[in-house]
Tab-separated table of C-alpha atoms in Angstrom:
chain	number	residue	atom	x	y	z
A	1	MET	CA	70.051	-111.007	-239.311
A	2	PRO	CA	68.930	-110.107	-235.743
A	3	HIS	CA	70.576	-107.075	-234.181
A	4	ILE	CA	71.316	-107.346	-230.447
A	5	VAL	CA	72.687	-104.492	-228.356
A	6	VAL	CA	74.654	-105.270	-225.191
A	7	ILE	CA	74.739	-102.490	-222.613
A	8	GLY	CA	78.049	-102.543	-220.753
A	9	ALA	CA	81.649	-103.409	-221.645
A	10	GLY	CA	82.636	-105.044	-218.386
A	11	VAL	CA	83.420	-108.737	-218.164
A	12	ILE	CA	79.738	-109.786	-218.271
A	13	GLY	CA	78.900	-107.562	-221.230
A	14	LEU	CA	81.968	-108.643	-223.195
A	15	SER	CA	81.431	-112.351	-222.485
A	16	ALA	CA	77.747	-112.133	-223.441
A	17	ALA	CA	78.533	-110.158	-226.611
A	18	LEU	CA	81.066	-112.746	-227.772
A	19	ARG	CA	78.688	-115.596	-226.979
A	20	ILE	CA	75.799	-113.985	-228.881
A	21	LEU	CA	78.082	-113.236	-231.794
A	22	GLY	CA	78.609	-116.963	-232.148
A	23	GLU	CA	81.887	-117.566	-230.344
A	24	GLU	CA	82.391	-121.318	-230.329
A	25	GLU	CA	84.171	-123.583	-227.866
A	26	PRO	CA	86.694	-124.435	-229.086
A	27	PRO	CA	86.568	-121.469	-231.460
A	28	SER	CA	87.164	-121.774	-235.168
A	29	PRO	CA	89.365	-119.224	-236.940
A	30	PRO	CA	87.563	-115.895	-237.462
A	31	GLN	CA	87.705	-116.165	-241.235
A	32	GLN	CA	85.926	-119.553	-241.119
A	33	GLN	CA	83.224	-118.727	-238.570
A	34	GLU	CA	79.847	-117.492	-239.778
A	35	THR	CA	78.410	-114.624	-237.747
A	36	GLN	CA	74.736	-115.358	-237.174
A	37	ASN	CA	73.835	-112.072	-235.466
A	38	THR	CA	74.705	-108.398	-235.581
A	39	VAL	CA	75.944	-107.373	-232.135
A	40	THR	CA	76.708	-103.875	-230.860
A	41	ILE	CA	78.162	-103.037	-227.466
A	42	VAL	CA	77.101	-99.681	-226.042
A	43	ALA	CA	79.014	-98.449	-223.000
A	44	ARG	CA	80.433	-95.371	-221.359
A	45	ASP	CA	83.621	-97.141	-220.188
A	46	TYR	CA	85.756	-99.576	-222.176
A	47	PRO	CA	88.839	-101.604	-221.279
A	48	GLU	CA	92.107	-99.726	-221.400
A	49	GLY	CA	95.517	-100.050	-219.817
A	50	ALA	CA	95.203	-100.344	-216.050
A	51	GLU	CA	97.862	-97.655	-215.727
A	52	THR	CA	95.574	-95.061	-217.349
A	53	VAL	CA	92.199	-95.999	-215.844
A	54	ASP	CA	91.022	-92.975	-213.866
A	55	GLY	CA	90.206	-94.141	-210.362
A	56	ALA	CA	87.976	-91.126	-209.704
A	57	SER	CA	85.872	-90.926	-212.868
A	58	GLN	CA	85.816	-94.681	-213.525
A	59	ILE	CA	85.251	-95.911	-209.987
A	60	ASP	CA	82.013	-97.573	-211.131
A	61	PHE	CA	83.698	-99.473	-213.980
A	62	THR	CA	83.886	-102.499	-211.737
A	63	SER	CA	85.692	-104.837	-214.116
A	64	ALA	CA	88.803	-102.650	-213.929
A	65	TRP	CA	89.048	-103.177	-210.170
A	66	GLY	CA	87.607	-106.681	-209.761
A	67	GLY	CA	89.362	-109.561	-208.030
A	68	ALA	CA	89.216	-111.419	-211.339
A	69	HIS	CA	89.859	-114.926	-210.077
A	70	ASN	CA	88.037	-118.152	-209.289
A	71	ARG	CA	87.378	-119.160	-205.672
A	72	LEU	CA	85.862	-122.135	-203.938
A	73	VAL	CA	82.374	-121.194	-202.676
A	74	PRO	CA	80.583	-124.406	-201.604
A	75	PRO	CA	76.914	-124.234	-202.645
A	76	THR	CA	74.279	-124.434	-199.932
A	77	ASP	CA	70.981	-123.875	-201.787
A	78	ALA	CA	69.476	-123.745	-205.277
A	79	ALA	CA	70.815	-120.257	-206.025
A	80	THR	CA	74.388	-121.040	-205.014
A	81	ARG	CA	74.278	-124.409	-206.809
A	82	ARG	CA	73.330	-122.531	-209.958
A	83	GLU	CA	76.207	-120.131	-209.432
A	84	HIS	CA	78.616	-123.014	-208.876
A	85	GLY	CA	77.491	-124.467	-212.197
A	86	PHE	CA	78.257	-121.144	-213.853
A	87	ALA	CA	81.667	-121.099	-212.159
A	88	ARG	CA	82.520	-124.582	-213.438
A	89	ARG	CA	81.560	-123.667	-217.002
A	90	THR	CA	83.624	-120.501	-216.728
A	91	PHE	CA	86.552	-122.482	-215.319
A	92	ALA	CA	86.556	-124.792	-218.332
A	93	ARG	CA	86.245	-121.890	-220.756
A	94	VAL	CA	89.035	-119.853	-219.163
A	95	ARG	CA	91.379	-122.850	-219.169
A	96	GLY	CA	90.664	-123.209	-222.883
A	97	VAL	CA	91.424	-119.538	-223.459
A	98	ARG	CA	94.729	-119.917	-221.631
A	99	ALA	CA	95.692	-122.919	-223.753
A	100	ARG	CA	94.907	-121.247	-227.077
A	101	HIS	CA	95.566	-117.580	-226.302
A	102	PRO	CA	98.479	-117.041	-223.899
A	103	GLU	CA	98.227	-113.327	-224.689
A	104	ALA	CA	94.731	-113.071	-223.148
A	105	GLY	CA	95.938	-112.330	-219.622
A	106	VAL	CA	95.012	-115.649	-217.956
A	107	THR	CA	97.232	-117.343	-215.364
A	108	LEU	CA	96.690	-120.884	-214.048
A	109	LEU	CA	97.872	-121.340	-210.475
A	110	ARG	CA	96.969	-122.753	-207.070
A	111	GLY	CA	94.276	-121.218	-204.905
A	112	VAL	CA	94.413	-121.356	-201.112
A	113	GLU	CA	91.491	-120.864	-198.698
A	114	TYR	CA	91.960	-120.175	-194.998
A	115	LEU	CA	89.132	-119.832	-192.471
A	116	GLU	CA	89.394	-118.768	-188.873
A	117	ALA	CA	87.231	-120.620	-186.361
A	118	GLY	CA	84.569	-117.912	-186.219
A	119	ALA	CA	84.195	-117.966	-190.016
A	120	LEU	CA	84.052	-121.756	-190.394
A	121	ALA	CA	80.561	-122.390	-191.760
A	122	PRO	CA	79.273	-125.991	-192.098
A	123	ALA	CA	79.606	-125.839	-195.909
A	124	TYR	CA	83.381	-125.681	-195.457
A	125	ARG	CA	83.741	-127.704	-192.265
A	126	ASP	CA	81.942	-130.725	-193.724
A	127	LEU	CA	83.618	-130.582	-197.141
A	128	THR	CA	85.446	-133.804	-197.971
A	129	GLU	CA	88.112	-134.301	-200.596
A	130	ALA	CA	85.942	-136.902	-202.342
A	131	ARG	CA	83.017	-134.496	-202.720
A	132	ALA	CA	85.236	-131.596	-203.738
A	133	ARG	CA	86.914	-133.607	-206.508
A	134	ASP	CA	83.793	-135.423	-207.755
A	135	GLU	CA	83.118	-134.378	-211.367
A	136	ALA	CA	79.914	-136.322	-212.022
A	137	GLY	CA	77.933	-136.854	-208.800
A	138	PRO	CA	74.896	-134.672	-208.017
A	139	ASP	CA	76.672	-133.154	-205.008
A	140	GLY	CA	80.180	-133.137	-206.486
A	141	LEU	CA	81.955	-129.817	-206.873
A	142	GLY	CA	84.396	-130.825	-209.615
A	143	MET	CA	87.334	-129.000	-208.017
A	144	ARG	CA	90.574	-129.929	-209.767
A	145	GLY	CA	93.565	-130.645	-207.553
A	146	PHE	CA	91.623	-130.178	-204.326
A	147	ARG	CA	93.470	-130.938	-201.096
A	148	LEU	CA	92.541	-130.333	-197.456
A	149	LEU	CA	95.460	-128.773	-195.583
A	150	PRO	CA	96.674	-130.496	-192.390
A	151	PRO	CA	97.008	-128.355	-189.234
A	152	ALA	CA	100.800	-128.178	-189.658
A	153	GLU	CA	100.336	-126.215	-192.914
A	154	LEU	CA	97.928	-123.630	-191.505
A	155	PRO	CA	99.100	-120.170	-190.432
A	156	PRO	CA	98.511	-119.034	-186.826
A	157	GLY	CA	94.846	-118.386	-186.054
A	158	VAL	CA	93.501	-120.446	-188.972
A	159	ALA	CA	91.206	-123.393	-188.167
A	160	TRP	CA	90.623	-124.847	-191.662
A	161	GLY	CA	92.296	-124.659	-195.028
A	162	CYS	CA	92.415	-126.151	-198.496
A	163	GLU	CA	94.065	-125.657	-201.856
A	164	TYR	CA	92.981	-126.355	-205.425
A	165	ASP	CA	93.708	-125.560	-209.060
A	166	THR	CA	92.363	-122.202	-210.121
A	167	TRP	CA	92.886	-119.249	-212.425
A	168	CYS	CA	93.143	-115.490	-212.267
A	169	VAL	CA	93.338	-112.829	-214.952
A	170	ASN	CA	94.883	-109.429	-215.361
A	171	PRO	CA	91.511	-107.649	-215.759
A	172	MET	CA	92.233	-105.041	-218.382
A	173	VAL	CA	94.518	-107.339	-220.397
A	174	TYR	CA	91.752	-109.964	-220.444
A	175	CYS	CA	88.894	-107.556	-221.157
A	176	ALA	CA	90.879	-105.735	-223.868
A	177	TRP	CA	91.592	-109.118	-225.488
A	178	MET	CA	87.873	-109.958	-225.478
A	179	LEU	CA	87.013	-106.573	-226.982
A	180	ARG	CA	89.577	-107.042	-229.775
A	181	ARG	CA	88.249	-110.534	-230.463
A	182	PHE	CA	84.711	-109.163	-230.559
A	183	ALA	CA	85.726	-106.527	-233.127
A	184	LEU	CA	87.673	-109.081	-235.192
A	185	ARG	CA	84.511	-111.173	-235.523
A	186	GLY	CA	82.469	-108.243	-236.785
A	187	GLY	CA	81.080	-106.769	-233.569
A	188	ARG	CA	80.580	-103.032	-233.211
A	189	ALA	CA	81.338	-100.840	-230.205
A	190	VAL	CA	79.717	-97.469	-229.462
A	191	ARG	CA	80.791	-95.176	-226.620
A	192	ARG	CA	77.640	-93.688	-225.165
A	193	ALA	CA	75.979	-93.348	-221.763
A	194	VAL	CA	72.630	-95.116	-221.413
A	195	ARG	CA	69.857	-94.053	-219.022
A	196	ASP	CA	67.359	-96.869	-219.637
A	197	PRO	CA	67.135	-99.985	-221.868
A	198	ARG	CA	64.022	-98.519	-223.541
A	199	GLU	CA	66.222	-95.721	-224.826
A	200	VAL	CA	68.324	-98.282	-226.692
A	201	LEU	CA	65.257	-99.983	-228.169
A	202	ALA	CA	64.385	-96.680	-229.887
A	203	TRP	CA	67.832	-96.139	-231.421
A	204	ARG	CA	68.847	-96.607	-235.043
A	205	LEU	CA	72.449	-97.754	-235.054
A	206	GLU	CA	74.773	-98.819	-237.841
A	207	GLY	CA	73.604	-102.396	-237.428
A	208	GLY	CA	69.988	-101.398	-238.087
A	209	PRO	CA	66.924	-101.397	-235.794
A	210	VAL	CA	67.464	-103.057	-232.425
A	211	ASP	CA	65.771	-106.444	-232.025
A	212	ALA	CA	66.891	-107.252	-228.482
A	213	VAL	CA	68.904	-105.755	-225.632
A	214	VAL	CA	71.152	-107.357	-223.029
A	215	ASN	CA	71.357	-105.275	-219.873
A	216	ALA	CA	74.838	-106.007	-218.519
A	217	SER	CA	75.065	-102.538	-217.018
A	218	GLY	CA	76.037	-103.740	-213.561
A	219	GLN	CA	73.791	-101.352	-211.672
A	220	GLY	CA	70.449	-102.205	-213.270
A	221	PHE	CA	68.908	-98.782	-214.023
A	222	GLY	CA	66.963	-97.982	-210.895
A	223	ASP	CA	66.608	-101.505	-209.507
A	224	GLU	CA	65.772	-100.892	-205.835
A	225	ARG	CA	67.508	-104.131	-204.845
A	226	VAL	CA	70.892	-102.944	-206.140
A	227	PHE	CA	73.365	-101.294	-203.776
A	228	VAL	CA	77.063	-100.517	-203.963
A	229	THR	CA	79.667	-102.458	-202.047
A	230	ARG	CA	82.802	-100.390	-201.668
A	231	GLY	CA	86.072	-102.263	-201.818
A	232	GLN	CA	89.523	-100.953	-200.983
A	233	THR	CA	92.625	-102.889	-201.996
A	234	CYS	CA	96.280	-102.111	-202.522
A	235	LEU	CA	98.303	-102.930	-205.630
A	236	VAL	CA	101.888	-103.913	-204.882
A	237	ALA	CA	104.811	-104.925	-207.081
A	238	ASN	CA	105.619	-107.966	-204.923
A	239	PRO	CA	105.043	-111.202	-206.862
A	240	CYS	CA	103.055	-114.091	-205.403
A	241	PRO	CA	102.741	-117.599	-206.911
A	242	VAL	CA	99.306	-118.388	-205.433
A	243	THR	CA	96.009	-116.666	-204.781
A	244	ILE	CA	95.104	-116.679	-201.086
A	245	THR	CA	91.817	-115.863	-199.370
A	246	ARG	CA	91.421	-115.767	-195.586
A	247	GLN	CA	88.034	-115.320	-193.933
A	248	ASN	CA	88.554	-113.804	-190.511
A	249	SER	CA	86.439	-114.349	-187.398
A	250	ASP	CA	85.513	-110.648	-187.247
A	251	GLY	CA	83.913	-110.810	-190.711
A	252	SER	CA	86.802	-109.142	-192.529
A	253	TRP	CA	88.771	-110.615	-195.420
A	254	THR	CA	92.480	-110.931	-196.092
A	255	PHE	CA	93.510	-111.910	-199.618
A	256	CYS	CA	95.883	-111.567	-202.514
A	257	VAL	CA	95.254	-111.952	-206.237
A	258	PRO	CA	98.345	-112.059	-208.471
A	259	ARG	CA	97.839	-110.048	-211.644
A	260	ALA	CA	100.747	-111.441	-213.709
A	261	PHE	CA	101.479	-109.911	-217.122
A	262	ASP	CA	103.420	-107.197	-215.234
A	263	GLY	CA	100.285	-106.339	-213.261
A	264	GLY	CA	101.653	-106.759	-209.720
A	265	THR	CA	99.630	-108.321	-206.901
A	266	VAL	CA	96.405	-107.053	-205.368
A	267	ILE	CA	96.289	-107.158	-201.551
A	268	GLY	CA	92.881	-106.805	-199.995
A	269	GLY	CA	90.415	-106.082	-198.988
A	270	THR	CA	87.216	-104.555	-197.690
A	271	LYS	CA	83.521	-105.147	-198.397
A	272	GLU	CA	81.554	-102.085	-197.305
A	273	PRO	CA	77.852	-102.037	-198.295
A	274	ASP	CA	76.357	-98.627	-199.138
A	275	ASN	CA	79.657	-96.796	-198.653
A	276	TRP	CA	80.109	-94.268	-201.464
A	277	ASP	CA	83.416	-92.784	-200.254
A	278	PRO	CA	85.766	-92.675	-203.297
A	279	HIS	CA	88.899	-91.911	-201.279
A	280	PRO	CA	91.269	-94.660	-200.094
A	281	SER	CA	92.158	-94.717	-196.415
A	282	PRO	CA	95.892	-94.898	-195.562
A	283	ALA	CA	94.996	-96.586	-192.264
A	284	VAL	CA	93.008	-99.275	-194.085
A	285	ARG	CA	95.922	-99.820	-196.458
A	286	GLU	CA	98.313	-100.386	-193.579
A	287	ALA	CA	95.902	-102.834	-191.937
A	288	LEU	CA	95.413	-104.785	-195.162
A	289	LEU	CA	99.131	-105.097	-195.813
A	290	ARG	CA	99.934	-106.028	-192.209
A	291	ARG	CA	97.249	-108.727	-192.051
A	292	PHE	CA	98.302	-110.297	-195.307
A	293	ALA	CA	101.984	-110.306	-194.349
A	294	ASP	CA	101.017	-112.100	-191.129
A	295	THR	CA	99.164	-114.720	-193.198
A	296	TYR	CA	101.812	-115.129	-195.918
A	297	PRO	CA	105.192	-113.681	-194.864
A	298	ALA	CA	106.870	-114.818	-198.100
A	299	ILE	CA	105.093	-111.972	-199.937
A	300	LEU	CA	107.604	-109.522	-198.407
A	301	GLY	CA	110.492	-111.037	-200.367
A	302	PRO	CA	114.195	-110.739	-199.532
A	303	GLU	CA	113.857	-107.018	-198.720
A	304	GLY	CA	111.159	-107.681	-196.131
A	305	ARG	CA	108.716	-105.011	-197.314
A	306	PHE	CA	105.894	-104.207	-199.697
A	307	ALA	CA	106.549	-102.155	-202.840
A	308	VAL	CA	103.274	-100.225	-203.027
A	309	ILE	CA	102.123	-99.074	-206.470
A	310	ARG	CA	98.718	-97.553	-205.677
A	311	ASP	CA	95.637	-97.762	-203.526
A	312	VAL	CA	92.481	-98.923	-205.310
A	313	VAL	CA	88.860	-98.130	-204.511
A	314	GLY	CA	86.056	-99.657	-206.560
A	315	ARG	CA	82.306	-100.067	-206.251
A	316	ARG	CA	80.749	-103.470	-206.836
A	317	PRO	CA	77.061	-103.344	-207.853
A	318	THR	CA	75.513	-105.943	-205.555
A	319	ARG	CA	71.885	-107.073	-205.536
A	320	ARG	CA	69.775	-108.216	-202.615
A	321	GLY	CA	68.455	-111.661	-203.453
A	322	GLY	CA	71.285	-112.339	-205.888
A	323	MET	CA	71.942	-111.526	-209.522
A	324	ARG	CA	69.156	-110.663	-211.912
A	325	LEU	CA	69.329	-113.034	-214.857
A	326	GLU	CA	66.021	-113.102	-216.686
A	327	ALA	CA	64.213	-111.857	-219.794
A	328	GLU	CA	61.349	-109.405	-219.997
A	329	VAL	CA	59.577	-107.748	-222.903
A	330	LEU	CA	59.654	-103.963	-223.077
A	331	ASP	CA	58.515	-101.439	-225.643
A	332	ALA	CA	60.506	-98.415	-226.662
A	333	ASP	CA	57.936	-95.830	-225.554
A	334	GLY	CA	57.120	-97.555	-222.275
A	335	ASP	CA	53.323	-97.317	-222.493
A	336	GLY	CA	52.626	-100.992	-223.201
A	337	ASP	CA	51.007	-100.333	-226.604
A	338	ASP	CA	51.976	-102.158	-229.777
A	339	ASP	CA	53.303	-98.982	-231.362
A	340	GLY	CA	56.393	-99.282	-229.174
A	341	ALA	CA	57.415	-102.555	-230.890
A	342	PRO	CA	57.785	-104.898	-227.882
A	343	ARG	CA	61.168	-106.573	-227.815
A	344	PRO	CA	63.126	-108.623	-225.278
A	345	VAL	CA	65.533	-107.230	-222.738
A	346	VAL	CA	67.678	-109.846	-221.018
A	347	HIS	CA	68.936	-108.612	-217.661
A	348	ALA	CA	72.326	-109.869	-216.475
A	349	TYR	CA	73.577	-107.744	-213.600
A	350	GLY	CA	74.074	-107.567	-209.852
A	351	LEU	CA	76.760	-110.246	-209.486
A	352	GLY	CA	78.623	-108.427	-206.726
A	353	GLY	CA	82.229	-109.598	-206.634
A	354	ARG	CA	81.726	-112.743	-208.742
A	355	GLY	CA	81.522	-111.309	-212.256
A	356	TYR	CA	84.706	-112.829	-213.608
A	357	GLU	CA	84.281	-116.280	-212.076
A	358	LEU	CA	80.672	-116.660	-213.311
A	359	SER	CA	81.051	-114.784	-216.608
A	360	TRP	CA	80.892	-117.528	-219.250
A	361	GLY	CA	78.142	-119.419	-217.430
A	362	VAL	CA	76.093	-116.221	-217.337
A	363	ALA	CA	76.841	-115.615	-221.034
A	364	ASP	CA	75.490	-119.067	-221.920
A	365	GLU	CA	72.328	-118.351	-219.938
A	366	VAL	CA	71.891	-114.989	-221.682
A	367	ALA	CA	72.044	-116.777	-225.045
A	368	ALA	CA	69.487	-119.355	-223.869
A	369	LEU	CA	67.116	-116.603	-222.724
A	370	LEU	CA	67.410	-114.781	-226.064
A	371	GLN	CA	66.983	-117.904	-228.181
A	372	PRO	CA	63.156	-118.203	-228.275
A	373	TYR	CA	62.714	-114.541	-229.183
A	374	LEU	CA	65.225	-114.711	-232.025
A	375	GLU	CA	63.722	-117.931	-233.344
A	376	ALA	CA	60.306	-116.278	-233.426
A	377	LYS	CA	61.710	-113.364	-235.442
A	378	THR	CA	64.027	-115.394	-237.681
A	379	PRO	CA	63.129	-119.105	-237.903
A	380	GLY	CA	66.250	-121.209	-237.655
A	381	ALA	CA	68.285	-118.496	-235.893
A	382	ARG	CA	70.662	-120.001	-233.383
A	383	LEU	CA	72.900	-118.670	-230.635
């Protein structure tokens, strides 16, 4: 039975680990499903209650701080069309999870997009309801419940808007559910820091020698294209029934993502490339809250104010040129000789702020990239 190690216990690592373990759609009961592979997750950080995640020491555990929702991003080229395909597959999978596992932390709701005139790119301006809703056409986006908003429904300063069916998750509820499901199906989890995928190839774990590695580390182990994008948001207790994203003419963003499951609402946010500052700015918090209240006054409730829980700072590992999603063959000693037992490493990192909304599509691609190597080792092996 092939043994695959997944580096990273964020949303990409957990989704890939479940997919490799043989998670079906729709899934069969654990006691009836045959596990075709041995899968071990190796990570420094694992999901835990959001209330106890240490913002200082776990600032790089991006899945704890992620937006964790699905947005409309009209594709404009081959790379973004591929990502949109991943988003649609993830959308279908997450809706299925919500239907079968209400405890998983998923909420189905309406998503709203607002764009100011200076942010209105052609991909949005030219978007028609027919194209947005089209499920089968080559240019269709398959957006459920899509509706263009008339001018009377737009807040002041907004030039274009739409709404559609979407989902969001409470990140640590969702990730903890995936980790429990992974363990229930026979997966193993090891808490350990990793410096390089070749290090893992040389290990001897409980599952036996390592046959393949999935690098879902987020930061990519020295990839020169990877940089951090600092994000500051504010978690408030105020409930909100929709997720709202506003792209402002000055390049900034104003948004909210409801957490549900007693998780409050995230108000954001900033996107600051190459900013390593771990400390939240009170001035930025005030600006974020003020701008969102101007966009959606109902968030203030009958008391007319925000109930602030905490400021949040996280670092998104972003990659110039887009995510890295490919396989390469490495050997454990790194010298290219046969004595290092060449084995595949599938890289799946650098998704920036889109990890949750692309997660299951990426997991399917990881399985497809691993498939030929596992078949060569064990004829008939399937993922």
